[in-house]
């Protein structure tokens, strides 16, 4: 069941990432290492319940990494790869913690 949820998510994210990379190559654009690090840190904050868009917006405005007119488009695109990685990681860890090895044999615990 969990694999049935993860496979479309990963396929969709891979397709989106492919289109993003293709557009970046066409425009000769590359992400700044600082922007990639901010995405990772703020999505970790999101896991803790702090949120990711508000700290990202604050950092983008503080460092003037992108023009204000493209911030609404930049934030979801920048968060996607980290969010997909987090979903796959946390789902896998949940399966390990719950002791689910074979999805066909899932039995409720007493």
N, C-alpha and C. Protein backbone atom coordinates (compact mmCIF):
# COMPACT_ATOMS: atom_id res chain seq x y z
N UNK A 1 0.82 -1.20 0.00
CA UNK A 1 0.00 0.00 0.00
C UNK A 1 0.87 1.26 0.00
N UNK A 2 1.89 1.26 0.86
CA UNK A 2 2.76 2.43 0.91
C UNK A 2 3.54 2.60 -0.39
N UNK A 3 3.94 1.49 -0.98
CA UNK A 3 4.66 1.57 -2.25
C UNK A 3 3.75 2.16 -3.33
N UNK A 4 2.48 1.83 -3.28
CA UNK A 4 1.53 2.37 -4.26
C UNK A 4 1.39 3.89 -4.11
N UNK A 5 1.65 4.41 -2.94
CA UNK A 5 1.62 5.86 -2.73
C UNK A 5 2.94 6.51 -3.12
N UNK A 6 4.03 5.82 -2.85
CA UNK A 6 5.34 6.40 -3.11
C UNK A 6 5.71 6.41 -4.59
N UNK A 7 5.34 5.38 -5.32
CA UNK A 7 5.74 5.29 -6.73
C UNK A 7 5.21 6.47 -7.55
N UNK A 8 3.91 6.82 -7.51
CA UNK A 8 3.46 7.98 -8.28
C UNK A 8 4.11 9.29 -7.80
N UNK A 9 4.35 9.39 -6.51
CA UNK A 9 5.00 10.59 -5.98
C UNK A 9 6.41 10.74 -6.54
N UNK A 10 7.17 9.68 -6.53
CA UNK A 10 8.54 9.73 -7.03
C UNK A 10 8.55 9.94 -8.55
N UNK A 11 7.65 9.30 -9.27
CA UNK A 11 7.59 9.49 -10.72
C UNK A 11 7.23 10.93 -11.06
N UNK A 12 6.24 11.48 -10.37
CA UNK A 12 5.86 12.87 -10.61
C UNK A 12 6.98 13.84 -10.27
N UNK A 13 7.67 13.59 -9.17
CA UNK A 13 8.78 14.46 -8.78
C UNK A 13 9.93 14.35 -9.77
N UNK A 14 10.20 13.15 -10.26
CA UNK A 14 11.27 12.97 -11.25
C UNK A 14 10.93 13.70 -12.55
N UNK A 15 9.67 13.62 -12.97
CA UNK A 15 9.25 14.33 -14.17
C UNK A 15 9.38 15.84 -13.98
N UNK A 16 8.95 16.33 -12.84
CA UNK A 16 9.06 17.76 -12.54
C UNK A 16 10.52 18.19 -12.50
N UNK A 17 11.37 17.39 -11.86
CA UNK A 17 12.79 17.72 -11.77
C UNK A 17 13.43 17.70 -13.16
N UNK A 18 13.03 16.76 -14.00
CA UNK A 18 13.55 16.71 -15.37
C UNK A 18 13.20 17.99 -16.12
N UNK A 19 11.94 18.42 -16.01
CA UNK A 19 11.53 19.65 -16.70
C UNK A 19 12.25 20.86 -16.13
N UNK A 20 12.47 20.87 -14.82
CA UNK A 20 13.19 21.98 -14.19
C UNK A 20 14.63 22.04 -14.67
N UNK A 21 15.30 20.90 -14.71
CA UNK A 21 16.69 20.86 -15.16
C UNK A 21 16.78 21.25 -16.64
N UNK A 22 15.85 20.77 -17.45
CA UNK A 22 15.85 21.11 -18.88
C UNK A 22 15.70 22.62 -19.07
N UNK A 23 14.79 23.24 -18.30
CA UNK A 23 14.61 24.69 -18.40
C UNK A 23 15.84 25.44 -17.91
N UNK A 24 16.48 24.93 -16.86
CA UNK A 24 17.68 25.58 -16.34
C UNK A 24 18.82 25.50 -17.34
N UNK A 25 18.94 24.37 -18.04
CA UNK A 25 20.00 24.24 -19.05
C UNK A 25 19.74 25.19 -20.21
N UNK A 26 18.49 25.30 -20.62
CA UNK A 26 18.16 26.22 -21.72
C UNK A 26 18.48 27.66 -21.37
N UNK A 27 18.22 28.04 -20.12
CA UNK A 27 18.45 29.42 -19.71
C UNK A 27 19.82 29.63 -19.09
N UNK A 28 20.62 28.58 -19.04
CA UNK A 28 21.95 28.62 -18.43
C UNK A 28 21.89 29.16 -17.00
N UNK A 29 20.96 28.62 -16.24
CA UNK A 29 20.78 29.03 -14.85
C UNK A 29 21.20 27.88 -13.94
N UNK A 30 21.72 28.21 -12.79
CA UNK A 30 22.13 27.19 -11.82
C UNK A 30 21.77 27.68 -10.42
N UNK A 31 21.32 26.77 -9.55
CA UNK A 31 21.00 27.20 -8.19
C UNK A 31 22.27 27.53 -7.41
N UNK A 32 22.17 28.52 -6.58
CA UNK A 32 23.29 28.85 -5.70
C UNK A 32 23.38 27.82 -4.58
N UNK A 33 24.60 27.45 -4.18
CA UNK A 33 24.72 26.50 -3.06
C UNK A 33 24.02 27.00 -1.80
N UNK A 34 24.04 28.30 -1.59
CA UNK A 34 23.37 28.88 -0.43
C UNK A 34 21.86 28.63 -0.49
N UNK A 35 21.29 28.76 -1.67
CA UNK A 35 19.85 28.53 -1.83
C UNK A 35 19.48 27.07 -1.60
N UNK A 36 20.33 26.16 -2.05
CA UNK A 36 20.08 24.73 -1.83
C UNK A 36 20.16 24.42 -0.34
N UNK A 37 21.14 24.99 0.34
CA UNK A 37 21.29 24.76 1.79
C UNK A 37 20.09 25.33 2.55
N UNK A 38 19.63 26.50 2.16
CA UNK A 38 18.46 27.10 2.82
C UNK A 38 17.25 26.20 2.66
N UNK A 39 17.07 25.62 1.47
CA UNK A 39 15.95 24.71 1.25
C UNK A 39 16.01 23.50 2.16
N UNK A 40 17.20 22.93 2.31
CA UNK A 40 17.34 21.76 3.18
C UNK A 40 17.08 22.09 4.64
N UNK A 41 17.63 23.20 5.10
CA UNK A 41 17.47 23.59 6.51
C UNK A 41 16.01 23.94 6.80
N UNK A 42 15.38 24.71 5.93
CA UNK A 42 14.01 25.12 6.22
C UNK A 42 13.02 23.97 6.10
N UNK A 43 13.29 23.00 5.25
CA UNK A 43 12.40 21.84 5.20
C UNK A 43 12.62 20.94 6.40
N UNK A 44 13.81 20.94 6.97
CA UNK A 44 14.02 20.26 8.24
C UNK A 44 13.21 20.96 9.33
N UNK A 45 13.20 22.29 9.31
CA UNK A 45 12.36 23.04 10.24
C UNK A 45 10.89 22.67 10.07
N UNK A 46 10.47 22.45 8.83
CA UNK A 46 9.09 22.07 8.55
C UNK A 46 8.77 20.74 9.22
N UNK A 47 9.72 19.84 9.23
CA UNK A 47 9.53 18.55 9.91
C UNK A 47 9.32 18.75 11.40
N UNK A 48 9.98 19.73 11.97
CA UNK A 48 9.85 20.01 13.40
C UNK A 48 8.59 20.80 13.72
N UNK A 49 7.88 21.27 12.70
CA UNK A 49 6.66 22.02 12.91
C UNK A 49 6.84 23.52 12.87
N UNK A 50 8.05 23.99 12.60
CA UNK A 50 8.31 25.43 12.55
C UNK A 50 7.78 26.03 11.26
N UNK A 51 7.83 25.26 10.19
CA UNK A 51 7.40 25.73 8.88
C UNK A 51 8.59 25.91 7.96
N UNK A 52 8.32 25.97 6.66
CA UNK A 52 9.43 26.12 5.73
C UNK A 52 9.31 27.38 4.87
N UNK A 53 8.11 27.80 4.54
CA UNK A 53 7.99 28.94 3.64
C UNK A 53 8.33 30.26 4.32
N UNK A 54 7.95 30.44 5.57
CA UNK A 54 8.26 31.71 6.25
C UNK A 54 9.77 31.89 6.44
N UNK A 55 10.52 30.89 6.95
CA UNK A 55 11.97 31.08 7.04
C UNK A 55 12.63 31.24 5.66
N UNK A 56 12.11 30.53 4.66
CA UNK A 56 12.67 30.68 3.32
C UNK A 56 12.45 32.09 2.80
N UNK A 57 11.25 32.60 2.97
CA UNK A 57 10.94 33.96 2.52
C UNK A 57 11.81 34.98 3.25
N UNK A 58 11.98 34.79 4.55
CA UNK A 58 12.82 35.71 5.32
C UNK A 58 14.26 35.70 4.81
N UNK A 59 14.79 34.50 4.53
CA UNK A 59 16.17 34.41 4.06
C UNK A 59 16.31 34.98 2.65
N UNK A 60 15.35 34.69 1.78
CA UNK A 60 15.42 35.24 0.42
C UNK A 60 15.39 36.76 0.44
N UNK A 61 14.56 37.34 1.30
CA UNK A 61 14.50 38.80 1.40
C UNK A 61 15.75 39.37 2.07
N UNK A 62 16.25 38.70 3.09
CA UNK A 62 17.43 39.19 3.82
C UNK A 62 18.66 39.21 2.92
N UNK A 63 18.87 38.14 2.16
CA UNK A 63 20.07 38.02 1.32
C UNK A 63 19.85 38.51 -0.11
N UNK A 64 18.61 38.88 -0.45
CA UNK A 64 18.29 39.34 -1.81
C UNK A 64 18.76 38.32 -2.86
N UNK A 65 18.40 37.04 -2.63
CA UNK A 65 18.82 35.97 -3.54
C UNK A 65 18.03 35.96 -4.84
N UNK A 66 16.76 36.32 -4.78
CA UNK A 66 15.93 36.37 -5.99
C UNK A 66 15.12 37.66 -5.97
N UNK A 67 14.75 38.16 -7.14
CA UNK A 67 13.90 39.36 -7.17
C UNK A 67 12.53 39.08 -6.54
N UNK A 68 11.96 40.09 -5.93
CA UNK A 68 10.67 39.93 -5.24
C UNK A 68 9.57 39.43 -6.17
N UNK A 69 9.61 39.78 -7.43
CA UNK A 69 8.53 39.41 -8.34
C UNK A 69 8.48 37.92 -8.64
N UNK A 70 9.58 37.18 -8.41
CA UNK A 70 9.55 35.74 -8.70
C UNK A 70 9.60 34.87 -7.44
N UNK A 71 9.48 35.47 -6.27
CA UNK A 71 9.48 34.68 -5.03
C UNK A 71 8.30 33.69 -4.98
N UNK A 72 7.07 34.07 -5.36
CA UNK A 72 5.98 33.08 -5.29
C UNK A 72 6.22 31.84 -6.15
N UNK A 73 6.90 31.97 -7.28
CA UNK A 73 7.20 30.82 -8.11
C UNK A 73 8.41 30.05 -7.60
N UNK A 74 9.32 30.73 -6.96
CA UNK A 74 10.58 30.12 -6.54
C UNK A 74 10.40 29.20 -5.35
N UNK A 75 9.58 29.57 -4.40
CA UNK A 75 9.50 28.81 -3.15
C UNK A 75 8.96 27.39 -3.33
N UNK A 76 7.85 27.14 -4.03
CA UNK A 76 7.42 25.75 -4.20
C UNK A 76 8.40 24.91 -5.01
N UNK A 77 9.01 25.52 -6.02
CA UNK A 77 9.98 24.78 -6.84
C UNK A 77 11.19 24.41 -6.01
N UNK A 78 11.66 25.32 -5.19
CA UNK A 78 12.83 25.04 -4.36
C UNK A 78 12.55 24.02 -3.27
N UNK A 79 11.33 23.95 -2.81
CA UNK A 79 11.00 23.03 -1.73
C UNK A 79 10.70 21.62 -2.22
N UNK A 80 10.41 21.46 -3.49
CA UNK A 80 9.93 20.16 -3.99
C UNK A 80 10.92 19.03 -3.75
N UNK A 81 12.17 19.21 -4.16
CA UNK A 81 13.11 18.08 -4.06
C UNK A 81 13.34 17.67 -2.62
N UNK A 82 13.38 18.63 -1.72
CA UNK A 82 13.58 18.29 -0.31
C UNK A 82 12.34 17.61 0.26
N UNK A 83 11.16 18.05 -0.14
CA UNK A 83 9.93 17.45 0.38
C UNK A 83 9.76 16.02 -0.09
N UNK A 84 10.06 15.75 -1.35
CA UNK A 84 9.96 14.38 -1.85
C UNK A 84 10.96 13.49 -1.14
N UNK A 85 12.17 13.98 -0.96
CA UNK A 85 13.18 13.19 -0.23
C UNK A 85 12.72 12.91 1.20
N UNK A 86 12.12 13.90 1.84
CA UNK A 86 11.64 13.71 3.21
C UNK A 86 10.50 12.70 3.26
N UNK A 87 9.58 12.76 2.31
CA UNK A 87 8.46 11.81 2.29
C UNK A 87 8.97 10.38 2.13
N UNK A 88 9.89 10.17 1.19
CA UNK A 88 10.43 8.83 0.96
C UNK A 88 11.20 8.36 2.19
N UNK A 89 12.02 9.22 2.77
CA UNK A 89 12.81 8.86 3.94
C UNK A 89 11.92 8.53 5.14
N UNK A 90 10.97 9.40 5.44
CA UNK A 90 10.15 9.19 6.63
C UNK A 90 9.19 8.02 6.46
N UNK A 91 8.72 7.78 5.24
CA UNK A 91 7.86 6.62 5.02
C UNK A 91 8.67 5.34 5.18
N UNK A 92 9.88 5.33 4.65
CA UNK A 92 10.75 4.17 4.84
C UNK A 92 11.09 3.93 6.29
N UNK A 93 11.39 4.99 7.02
CA UNK A 93 11.69 4.85 8.44
C UNK A 93 10.47 4.37 9.22
N UNK A 94 9.30 4.84 8.85
CA UNK A 94 8.08 4.39 9.51
C UNK A 94 7.86 2.91 9.27
N UNK A 95 8.11 2.46 8.04
CA UNK A 95 7.96 1.04 7.75
C UNK A 95 8.96 0.22 8.55
N UNK A 96 10.20 0.71 8.67
CA UNK A 96 11.20 -0.01 9.46
C UNK A 96 10.81 -0.05 10.93
N UNK A 97 10.38 1.09 11.46
CA UNK A 97 10.03 1.18 12.87
C UNK A 97 8.83 0.29 13.20
N UNK A 98 7.87 0.24 12.29
CA UNK A 98 6.68 -0.57 12.52
C UNK A 98 6.93 -2.04 12.25
N UNK A 99 8.08 -2.36 11.67
CA UNK A 99 8.40 -3.75 11.38
C UNK A 99 7.67 -4.29 10.17
N UNK A 100 7.33 -3.42 9.25
CA UNK A 100 6.63 -3.85 8.04
C UNK A 100 7.67 -4.22 7.00
N UNK A 101 7.75 -5.52 6.71
CA UNK A 101 8.71 -5.97 5.71
C UNK A 101 8.01 -6.35 4.42
N UNK A 102 6.89 -7.03 4.55
CA UNK A 102 6.13 -7.47 3.39
C UNK A 102 4.74 -6.86 3.50
N UNK A 103 4.40 -6.00 2.54
CA UNK A 103 3.13 -5.28 2.65
C UNK A 103 1.92 -6.18 2.55
N UNK A 104 2.10 -7.37 1.97
CA UNK A 104 0.97 -8.29 1.86
C UNK A 104 0.65 -8.96 3.19
N UNK A 105 1.59 -8.91 4.13
CA UNK A 105 1.40 -9.59 5.41
C UNK A 105 1.16 -8.63 6.56
N UNK A 106 0.69 -7.47 6.29
CA UNK A 106 0.48 -6.50 7.37
C UNK A 106 -0.65 -7.00 8.27
N UNK A 107 -0.33 -7.17 9.52
CA UNK A 107 -1.30 -7.62 10.51
C UNK A 107 -1.33 -6.63 11.65
N UNK A 108 -2.48 -6.36 12.20
CA UNK A 108 -2.54 -5.44 13.33
C UNK A 108 -1.83 -6.02 14.54
N UNK A 109 -1.16 -5.14 15.26
CA UNK A 109 -0.48 -5.57 16.47
C UNK A 109 -1.46 -5.59 17.63
N UNK A 110 -1.28 -6.55 18.53
CA UNK A 110 -2.21 -6.62 19.68
C UNK A 110 -2.02 -5.48 20.65
